Coordinates of N, CA and C and ligand atoms in Angstrom, one line a residue:
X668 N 96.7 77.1 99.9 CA 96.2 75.7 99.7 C 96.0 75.5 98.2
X669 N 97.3 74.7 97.8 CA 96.3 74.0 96.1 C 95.0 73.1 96.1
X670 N 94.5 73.7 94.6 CA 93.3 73.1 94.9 C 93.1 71.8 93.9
X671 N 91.6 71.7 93.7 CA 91.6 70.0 93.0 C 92.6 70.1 91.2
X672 N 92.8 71.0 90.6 CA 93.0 71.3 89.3 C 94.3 71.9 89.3
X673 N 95.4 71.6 88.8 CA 96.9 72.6 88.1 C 96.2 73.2 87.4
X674 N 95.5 73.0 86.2 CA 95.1 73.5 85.4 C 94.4 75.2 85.7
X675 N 93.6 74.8 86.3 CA 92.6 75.8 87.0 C 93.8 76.9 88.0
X676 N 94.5 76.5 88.7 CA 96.1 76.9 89.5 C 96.1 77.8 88.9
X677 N 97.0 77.3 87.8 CA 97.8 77.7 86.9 C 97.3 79.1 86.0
X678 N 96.2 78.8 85.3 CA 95.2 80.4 85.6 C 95.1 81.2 86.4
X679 N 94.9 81.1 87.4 CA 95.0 81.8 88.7 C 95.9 82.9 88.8
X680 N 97.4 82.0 88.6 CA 98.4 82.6 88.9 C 99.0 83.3 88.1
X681 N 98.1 83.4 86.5 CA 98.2 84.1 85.7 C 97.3 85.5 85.5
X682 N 96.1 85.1 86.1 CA 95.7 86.5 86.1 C 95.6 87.2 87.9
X683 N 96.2 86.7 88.5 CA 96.6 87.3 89.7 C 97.8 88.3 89.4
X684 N 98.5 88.1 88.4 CA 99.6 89.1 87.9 C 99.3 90.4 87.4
X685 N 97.6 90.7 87.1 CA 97.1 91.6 86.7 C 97.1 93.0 87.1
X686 N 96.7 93.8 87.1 CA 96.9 95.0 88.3 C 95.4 95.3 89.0
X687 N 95.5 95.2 90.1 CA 94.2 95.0 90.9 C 93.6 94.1 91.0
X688 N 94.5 92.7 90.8 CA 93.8 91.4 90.9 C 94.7 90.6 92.0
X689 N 93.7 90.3 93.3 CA 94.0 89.4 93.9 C 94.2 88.2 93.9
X690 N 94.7 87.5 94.5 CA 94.5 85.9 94.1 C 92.6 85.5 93.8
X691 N 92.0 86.0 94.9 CA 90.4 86.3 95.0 C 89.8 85.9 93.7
X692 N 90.2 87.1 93.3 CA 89.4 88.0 92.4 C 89.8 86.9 90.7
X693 N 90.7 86.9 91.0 CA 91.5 85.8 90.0 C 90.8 84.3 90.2
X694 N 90.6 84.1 91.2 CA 89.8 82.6 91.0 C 88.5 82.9 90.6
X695 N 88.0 83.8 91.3 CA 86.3 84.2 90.4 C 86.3 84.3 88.8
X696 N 87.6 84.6 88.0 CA 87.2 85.2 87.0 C 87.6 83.6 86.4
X697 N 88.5 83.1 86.9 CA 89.0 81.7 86.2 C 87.3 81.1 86.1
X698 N 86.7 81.2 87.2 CA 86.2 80.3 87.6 C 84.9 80.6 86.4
X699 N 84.4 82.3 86.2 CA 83.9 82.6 85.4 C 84.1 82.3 84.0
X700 N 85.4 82.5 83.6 CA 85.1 82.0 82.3 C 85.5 80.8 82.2
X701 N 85.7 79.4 82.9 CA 84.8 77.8 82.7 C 83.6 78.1 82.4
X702 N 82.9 78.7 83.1 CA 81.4 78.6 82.7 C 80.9 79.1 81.5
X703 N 81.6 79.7 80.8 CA 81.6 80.3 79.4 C 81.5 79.4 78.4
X704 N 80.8 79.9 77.2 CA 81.2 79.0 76.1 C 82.5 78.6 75.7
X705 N 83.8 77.7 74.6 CA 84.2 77.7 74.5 C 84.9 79.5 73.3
X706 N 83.9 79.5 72.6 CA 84.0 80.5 71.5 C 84.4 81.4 72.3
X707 N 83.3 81.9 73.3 CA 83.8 83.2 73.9 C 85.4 83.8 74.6
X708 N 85.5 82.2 75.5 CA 87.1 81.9 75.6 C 88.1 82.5 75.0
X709 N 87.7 81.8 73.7 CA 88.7 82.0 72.4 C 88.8 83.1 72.2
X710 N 87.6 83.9 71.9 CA 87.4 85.4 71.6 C 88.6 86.0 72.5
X711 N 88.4 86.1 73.7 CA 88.9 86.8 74.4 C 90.4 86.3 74.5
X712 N 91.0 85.1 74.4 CA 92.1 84.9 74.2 C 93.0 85.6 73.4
X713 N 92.1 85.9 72.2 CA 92.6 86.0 70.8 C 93.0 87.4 70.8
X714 N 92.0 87.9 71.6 CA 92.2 89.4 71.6 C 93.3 90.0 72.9
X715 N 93.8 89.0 72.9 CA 95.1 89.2 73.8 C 96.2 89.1 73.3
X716 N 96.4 87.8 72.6 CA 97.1 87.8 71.6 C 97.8 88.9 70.8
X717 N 96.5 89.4 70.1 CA 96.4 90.1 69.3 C 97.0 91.9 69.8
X718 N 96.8 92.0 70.7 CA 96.8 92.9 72.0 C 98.7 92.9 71.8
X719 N 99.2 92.0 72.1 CA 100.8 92.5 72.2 C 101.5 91.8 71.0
X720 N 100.8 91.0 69.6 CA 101.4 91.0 68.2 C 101.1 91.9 67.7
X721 N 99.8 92.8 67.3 CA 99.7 93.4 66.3 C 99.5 94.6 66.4
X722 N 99.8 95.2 68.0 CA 99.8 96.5 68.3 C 101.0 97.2 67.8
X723 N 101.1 98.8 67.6 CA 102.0 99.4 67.3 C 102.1 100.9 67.9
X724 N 103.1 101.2 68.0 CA 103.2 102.7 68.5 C 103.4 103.5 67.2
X725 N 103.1 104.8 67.3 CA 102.7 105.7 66.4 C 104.1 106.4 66.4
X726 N 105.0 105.9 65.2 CA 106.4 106.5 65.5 C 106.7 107.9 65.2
X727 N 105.7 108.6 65.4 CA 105.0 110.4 65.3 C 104.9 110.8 66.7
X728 N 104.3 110.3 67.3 CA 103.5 110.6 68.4 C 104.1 109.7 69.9
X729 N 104.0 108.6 69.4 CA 104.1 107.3 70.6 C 103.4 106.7 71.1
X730 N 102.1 107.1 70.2 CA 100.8 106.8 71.4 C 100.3 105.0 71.0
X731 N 99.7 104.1 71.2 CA 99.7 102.9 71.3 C 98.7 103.1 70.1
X732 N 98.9 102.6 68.9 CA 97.7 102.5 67.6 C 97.7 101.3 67.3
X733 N 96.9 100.9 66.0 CA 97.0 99.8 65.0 C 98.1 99.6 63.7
X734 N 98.2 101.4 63.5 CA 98.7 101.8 62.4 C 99.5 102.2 63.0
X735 N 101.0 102.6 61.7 CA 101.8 103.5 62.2 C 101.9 104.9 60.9
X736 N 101.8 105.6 60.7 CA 101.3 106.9 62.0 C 99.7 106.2 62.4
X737 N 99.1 106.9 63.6 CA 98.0 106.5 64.4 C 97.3 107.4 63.2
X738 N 95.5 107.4 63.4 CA 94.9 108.0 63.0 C 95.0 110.0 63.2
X739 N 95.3 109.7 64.8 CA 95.5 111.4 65.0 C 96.5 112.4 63.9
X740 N 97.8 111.5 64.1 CA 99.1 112.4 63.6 C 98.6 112.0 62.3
X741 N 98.0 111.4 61.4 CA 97.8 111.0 59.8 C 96.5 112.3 59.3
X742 N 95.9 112.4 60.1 CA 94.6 113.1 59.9 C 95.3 114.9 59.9
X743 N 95.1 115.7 58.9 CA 95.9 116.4 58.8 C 94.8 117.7 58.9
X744 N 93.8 118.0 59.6 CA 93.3 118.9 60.2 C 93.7 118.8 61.6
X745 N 94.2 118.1 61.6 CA 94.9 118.0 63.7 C 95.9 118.5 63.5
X746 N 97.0 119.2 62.7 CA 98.3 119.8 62.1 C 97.8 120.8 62.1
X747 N 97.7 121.7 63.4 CA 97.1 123.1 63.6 C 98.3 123.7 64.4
X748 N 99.4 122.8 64.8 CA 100.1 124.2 65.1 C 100.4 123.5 66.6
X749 N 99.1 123.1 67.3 CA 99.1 122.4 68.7 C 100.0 121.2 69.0
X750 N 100.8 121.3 70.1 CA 101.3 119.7 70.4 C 101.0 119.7 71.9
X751 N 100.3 118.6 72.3 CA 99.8 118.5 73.7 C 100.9 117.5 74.0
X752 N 101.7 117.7 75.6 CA 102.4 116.4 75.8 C 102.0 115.7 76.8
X753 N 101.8 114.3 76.8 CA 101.3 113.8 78.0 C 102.3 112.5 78.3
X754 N 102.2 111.9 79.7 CA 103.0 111.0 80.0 C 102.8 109.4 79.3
X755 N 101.5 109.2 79.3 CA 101.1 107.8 78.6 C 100.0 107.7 77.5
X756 N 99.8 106.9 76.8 CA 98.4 106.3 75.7 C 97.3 106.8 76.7
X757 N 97.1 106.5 77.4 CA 96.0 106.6 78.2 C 95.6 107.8 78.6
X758 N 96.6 109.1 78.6 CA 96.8 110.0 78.7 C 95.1 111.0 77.4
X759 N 96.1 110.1 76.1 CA 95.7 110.6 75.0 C 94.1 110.2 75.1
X760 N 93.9 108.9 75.4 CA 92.2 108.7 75.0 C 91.6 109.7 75.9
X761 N 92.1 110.0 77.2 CA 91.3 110.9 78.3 C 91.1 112.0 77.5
X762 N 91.8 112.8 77.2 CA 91.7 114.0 76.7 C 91.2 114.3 75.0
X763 N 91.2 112.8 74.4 CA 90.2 112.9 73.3 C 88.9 112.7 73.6
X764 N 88.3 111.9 74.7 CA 87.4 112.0 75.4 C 86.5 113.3 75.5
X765 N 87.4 114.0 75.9 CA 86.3 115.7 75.9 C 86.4 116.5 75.2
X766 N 86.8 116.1 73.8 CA 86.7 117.2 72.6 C 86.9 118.2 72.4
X767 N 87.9 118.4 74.0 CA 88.4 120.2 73.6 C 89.7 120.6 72.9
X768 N 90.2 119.5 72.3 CA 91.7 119.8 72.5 C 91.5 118.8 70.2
X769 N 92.0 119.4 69.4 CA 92.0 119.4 68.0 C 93.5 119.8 67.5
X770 N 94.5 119.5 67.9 CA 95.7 119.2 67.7 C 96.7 117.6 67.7
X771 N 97.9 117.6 68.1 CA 98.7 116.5 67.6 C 99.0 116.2 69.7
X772 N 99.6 115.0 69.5 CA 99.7 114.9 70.7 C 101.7 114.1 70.8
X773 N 102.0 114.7 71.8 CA 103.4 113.4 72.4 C 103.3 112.6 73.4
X774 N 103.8 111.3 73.2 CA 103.8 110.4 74.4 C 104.9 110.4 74.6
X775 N 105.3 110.6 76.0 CA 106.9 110.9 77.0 C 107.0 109.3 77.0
X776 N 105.9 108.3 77.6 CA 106.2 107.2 77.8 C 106.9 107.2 79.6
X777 N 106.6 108.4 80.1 CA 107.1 108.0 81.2 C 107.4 109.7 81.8
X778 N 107.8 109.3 82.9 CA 108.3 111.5 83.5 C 109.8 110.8 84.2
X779 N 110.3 112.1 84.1 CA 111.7 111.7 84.9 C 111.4 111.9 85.9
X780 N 111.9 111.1 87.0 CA 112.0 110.8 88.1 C 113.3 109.7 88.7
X781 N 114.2 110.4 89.1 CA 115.5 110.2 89.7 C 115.5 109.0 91.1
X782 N 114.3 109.1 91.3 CA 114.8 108.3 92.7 C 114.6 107.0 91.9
X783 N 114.0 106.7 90.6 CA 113.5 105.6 90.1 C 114.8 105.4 89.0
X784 N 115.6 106.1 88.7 CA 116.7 106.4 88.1 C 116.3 106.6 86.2
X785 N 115.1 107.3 86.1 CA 114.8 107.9 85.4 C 114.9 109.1 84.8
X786 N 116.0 109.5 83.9 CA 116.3 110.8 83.1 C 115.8 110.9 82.0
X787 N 115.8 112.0 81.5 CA 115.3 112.7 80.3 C 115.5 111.4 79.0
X788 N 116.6 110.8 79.2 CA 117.1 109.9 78.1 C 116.1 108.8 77.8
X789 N 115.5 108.6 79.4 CA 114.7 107.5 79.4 C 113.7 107.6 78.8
X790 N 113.2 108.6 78.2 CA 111.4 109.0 78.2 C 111.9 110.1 76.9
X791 N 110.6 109.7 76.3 CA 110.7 110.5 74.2 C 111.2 111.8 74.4
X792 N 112.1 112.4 74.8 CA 112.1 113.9 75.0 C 113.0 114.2 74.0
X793 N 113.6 113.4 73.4 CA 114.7 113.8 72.3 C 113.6 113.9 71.2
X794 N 112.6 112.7 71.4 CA 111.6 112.7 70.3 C 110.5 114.0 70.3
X795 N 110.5 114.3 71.1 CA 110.2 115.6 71.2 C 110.6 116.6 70.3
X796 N 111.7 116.6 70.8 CA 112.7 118.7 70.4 C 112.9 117.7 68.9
X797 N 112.8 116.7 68.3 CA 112.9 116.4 66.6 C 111.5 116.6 66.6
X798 N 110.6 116.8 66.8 CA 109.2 117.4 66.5 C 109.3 118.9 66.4
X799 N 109.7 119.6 67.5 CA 109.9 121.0 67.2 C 110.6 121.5 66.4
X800 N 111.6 121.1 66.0 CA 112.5 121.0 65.4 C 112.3 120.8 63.5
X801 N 111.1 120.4 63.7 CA 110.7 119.4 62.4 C 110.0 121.1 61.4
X802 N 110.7 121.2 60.4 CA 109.8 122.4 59.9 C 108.8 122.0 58.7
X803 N 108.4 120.6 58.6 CA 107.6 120.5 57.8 C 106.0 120.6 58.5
X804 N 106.3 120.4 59.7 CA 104.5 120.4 60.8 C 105.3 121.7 62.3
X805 N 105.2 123.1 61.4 CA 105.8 123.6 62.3 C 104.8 123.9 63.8
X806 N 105.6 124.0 65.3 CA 104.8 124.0 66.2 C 104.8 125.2 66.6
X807 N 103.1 125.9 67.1 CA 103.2 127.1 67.8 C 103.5 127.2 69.5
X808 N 102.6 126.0 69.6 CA 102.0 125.9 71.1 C 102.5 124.3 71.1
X809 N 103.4 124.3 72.6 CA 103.4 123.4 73.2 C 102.5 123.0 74.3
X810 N 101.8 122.6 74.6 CA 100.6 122.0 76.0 C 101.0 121.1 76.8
X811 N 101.6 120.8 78.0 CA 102.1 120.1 79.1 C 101.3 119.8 79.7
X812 N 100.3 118.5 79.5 CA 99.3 118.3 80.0 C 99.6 116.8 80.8
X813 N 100.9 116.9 81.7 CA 101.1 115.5 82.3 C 100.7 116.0 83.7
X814 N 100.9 114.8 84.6 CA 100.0 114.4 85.8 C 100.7 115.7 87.0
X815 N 99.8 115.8 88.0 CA 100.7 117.1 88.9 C 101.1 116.7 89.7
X816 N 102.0 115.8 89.8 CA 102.5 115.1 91.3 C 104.1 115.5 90.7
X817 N 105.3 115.3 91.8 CA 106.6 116.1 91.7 C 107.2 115.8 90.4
X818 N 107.2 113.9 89.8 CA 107.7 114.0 89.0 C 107.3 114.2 87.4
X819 N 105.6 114.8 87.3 CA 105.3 115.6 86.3 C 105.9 116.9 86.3
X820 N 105.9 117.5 87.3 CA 106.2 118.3 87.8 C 107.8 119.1 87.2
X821 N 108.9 118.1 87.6 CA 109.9 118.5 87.1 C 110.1 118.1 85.7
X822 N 109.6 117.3 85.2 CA 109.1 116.7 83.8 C 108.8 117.6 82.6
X823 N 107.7 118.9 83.1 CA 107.2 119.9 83.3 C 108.2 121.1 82.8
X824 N 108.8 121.5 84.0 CA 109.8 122.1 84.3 C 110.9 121.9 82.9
X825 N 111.7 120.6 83.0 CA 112.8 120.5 81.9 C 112.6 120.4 80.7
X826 N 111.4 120.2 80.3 CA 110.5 120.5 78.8 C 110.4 122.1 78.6
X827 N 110.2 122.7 79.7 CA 109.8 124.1 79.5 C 111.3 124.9 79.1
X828 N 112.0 124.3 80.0 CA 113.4 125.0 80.1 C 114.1 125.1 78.8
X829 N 113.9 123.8 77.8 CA 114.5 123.0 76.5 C 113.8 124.1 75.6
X830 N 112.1 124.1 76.1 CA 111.7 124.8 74.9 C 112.0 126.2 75.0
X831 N 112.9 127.1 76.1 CA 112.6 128.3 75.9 C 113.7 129.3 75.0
X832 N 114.7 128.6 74.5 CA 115.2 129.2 73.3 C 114.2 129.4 71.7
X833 N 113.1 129.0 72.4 CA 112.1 129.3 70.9 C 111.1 130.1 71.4
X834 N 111.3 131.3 70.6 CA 110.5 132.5 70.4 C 109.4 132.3 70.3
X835 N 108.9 131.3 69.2 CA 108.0 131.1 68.3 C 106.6 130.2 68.7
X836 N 107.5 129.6 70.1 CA 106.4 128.3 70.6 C 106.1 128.9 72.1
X837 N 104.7 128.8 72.0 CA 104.0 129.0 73.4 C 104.1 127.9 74.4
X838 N 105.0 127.9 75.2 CA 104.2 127.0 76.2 C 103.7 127.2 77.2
X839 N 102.6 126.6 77.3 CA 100.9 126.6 77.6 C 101.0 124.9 78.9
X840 N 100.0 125.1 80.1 CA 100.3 123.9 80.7 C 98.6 123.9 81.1
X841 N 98.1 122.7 81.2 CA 96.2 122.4 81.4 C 96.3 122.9 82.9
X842 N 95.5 123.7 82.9 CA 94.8 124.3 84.6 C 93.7 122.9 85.1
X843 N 94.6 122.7 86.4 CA 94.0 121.4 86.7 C 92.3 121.5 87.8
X844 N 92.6 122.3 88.5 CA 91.3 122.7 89.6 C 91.1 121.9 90.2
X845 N 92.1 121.1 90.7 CA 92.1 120.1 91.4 C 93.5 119.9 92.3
X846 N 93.5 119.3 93.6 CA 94.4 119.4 94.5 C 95.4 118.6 93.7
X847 N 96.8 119.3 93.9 CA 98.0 118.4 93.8 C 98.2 117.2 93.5
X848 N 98.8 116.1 93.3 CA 99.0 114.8 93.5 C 97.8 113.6 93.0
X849 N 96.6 114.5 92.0 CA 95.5 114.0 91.9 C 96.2 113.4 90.3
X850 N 96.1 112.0 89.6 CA 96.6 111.8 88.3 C 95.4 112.1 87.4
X851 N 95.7 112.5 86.0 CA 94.6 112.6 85.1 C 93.7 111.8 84.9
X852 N 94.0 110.3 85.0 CA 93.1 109.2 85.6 C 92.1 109.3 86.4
X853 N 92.0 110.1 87.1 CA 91.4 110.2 88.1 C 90.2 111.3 88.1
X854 N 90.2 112.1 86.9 CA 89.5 113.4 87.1 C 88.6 113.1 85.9
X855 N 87.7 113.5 86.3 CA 86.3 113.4 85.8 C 86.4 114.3 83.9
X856 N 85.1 113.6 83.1 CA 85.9 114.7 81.7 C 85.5 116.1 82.0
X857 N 84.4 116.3 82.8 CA 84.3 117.8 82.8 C 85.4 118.9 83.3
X858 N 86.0 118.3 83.8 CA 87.5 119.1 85.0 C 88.2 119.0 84.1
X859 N 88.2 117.8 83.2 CA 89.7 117.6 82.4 C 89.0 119.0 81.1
X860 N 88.1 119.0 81.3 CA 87.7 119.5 79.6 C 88.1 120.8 80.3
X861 N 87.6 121.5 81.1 CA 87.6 123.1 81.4 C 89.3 122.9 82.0
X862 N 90.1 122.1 82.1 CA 91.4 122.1 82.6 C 92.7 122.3 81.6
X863 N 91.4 122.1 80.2 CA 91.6 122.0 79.0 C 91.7 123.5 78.6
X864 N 90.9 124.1 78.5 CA 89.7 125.5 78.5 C 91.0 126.1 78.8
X865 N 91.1 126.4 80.0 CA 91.8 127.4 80.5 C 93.0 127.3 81.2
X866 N 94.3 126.6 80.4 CA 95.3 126.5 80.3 C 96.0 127.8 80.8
X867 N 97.2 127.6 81.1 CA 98.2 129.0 81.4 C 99.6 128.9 80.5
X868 N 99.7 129.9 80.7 CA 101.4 130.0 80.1 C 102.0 129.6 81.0
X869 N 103.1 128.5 80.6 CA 103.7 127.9 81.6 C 104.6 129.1 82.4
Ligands
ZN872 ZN1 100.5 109.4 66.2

């Protein structure tokens, strides 16, 4: 049913596009911020805006910054040797979150997975092996710290396989202690930190 307002609609149907937003949920919030000052509005508009102009990926790493390099890959006590790989940005705040981990990090930007018609081509993995590759930040230890469901999994697998003509690089994968198919999102920081802790050789 439309209601008294396009205007008001029209909102709606824009944040019903959100992820986890109902139509519901979406009229409440419209409806919430009417009630708002205009300033606040703004605020929040602006920082939307701002959100997909002035954002940048860290053309080191991949991870979603302000800067390009991000603060991580610029900061050069994190050039220890460590490269953790994970599938997203989100990836990275979790596991800076619990302060066990003081190395560089890679965003894949995604895992291969074939039924979605996702290959290696699709996702940073060339950007990758030009990291290992790179002898000015040479790598000891690779860390595979993406999600454990099949297509981390073989993700996992073809990273390992790429890296194993190198003598010189450990790869290392986070001990999860947690059933299968659980995503990193989902795990609490203490599990992630000791999942951190005590890693295996892949
Ligand atoms: Zn970076």
């Amino acid at each position: 049913m439309q209601g008294t307002s396009e205007i008001l609609e029209r909102a709606i149907e824009q944040l019903a596009k959100l992820p986890g937003t109902g139509r519901k949920s979406a009229r409440r919030i419209a409806l919430h911020l009417l009630k708002q000052s205009e300033e606040s509005v703004m605020q929040l508009a602006d920082a939307l805006v701002d959100l997909k102009q002035s954002i940048t990926r860290c053309s080191h790493c991949g991870v979603i910054s302000d800067g390009d390099p991000c603060s991580i890959c610029s900061n050069p006590k994190r050039q220890n040797g460590q490269l953790c790989v994970v599938e997203e940005s989100q990836d990275v705040y979790l596991i800076e979150k619990t302060n066990e981990f003081r190395g560089m990090y890679h965003v894949l930007g995604g895992v291969i997975s074939p039924l979605d018609n996702i290959g290696p081509d699709d996702i940073r993995v060339k950007e990758l092996m030009r990291r290992v590759n790179d002898e000015e930040y040479p790598v000891d230890e690779v860390i595979l710290a993406l999600n454990p469901d099949s297509e981390g999994e073989a993700t996992s697998y073809y990273i390992n396989k790429l890296l194993k003509p190198y003598d010189e690089i450990k790869v290392t994968r986070i001990a999860y202690g947690i059933p299968m198919g659980t995503e990193l999102e989902f795990i609490d920081e203490a599990t992630l930190s000791r999942a951190f802790a005590s890693r295996n050789a892949f």
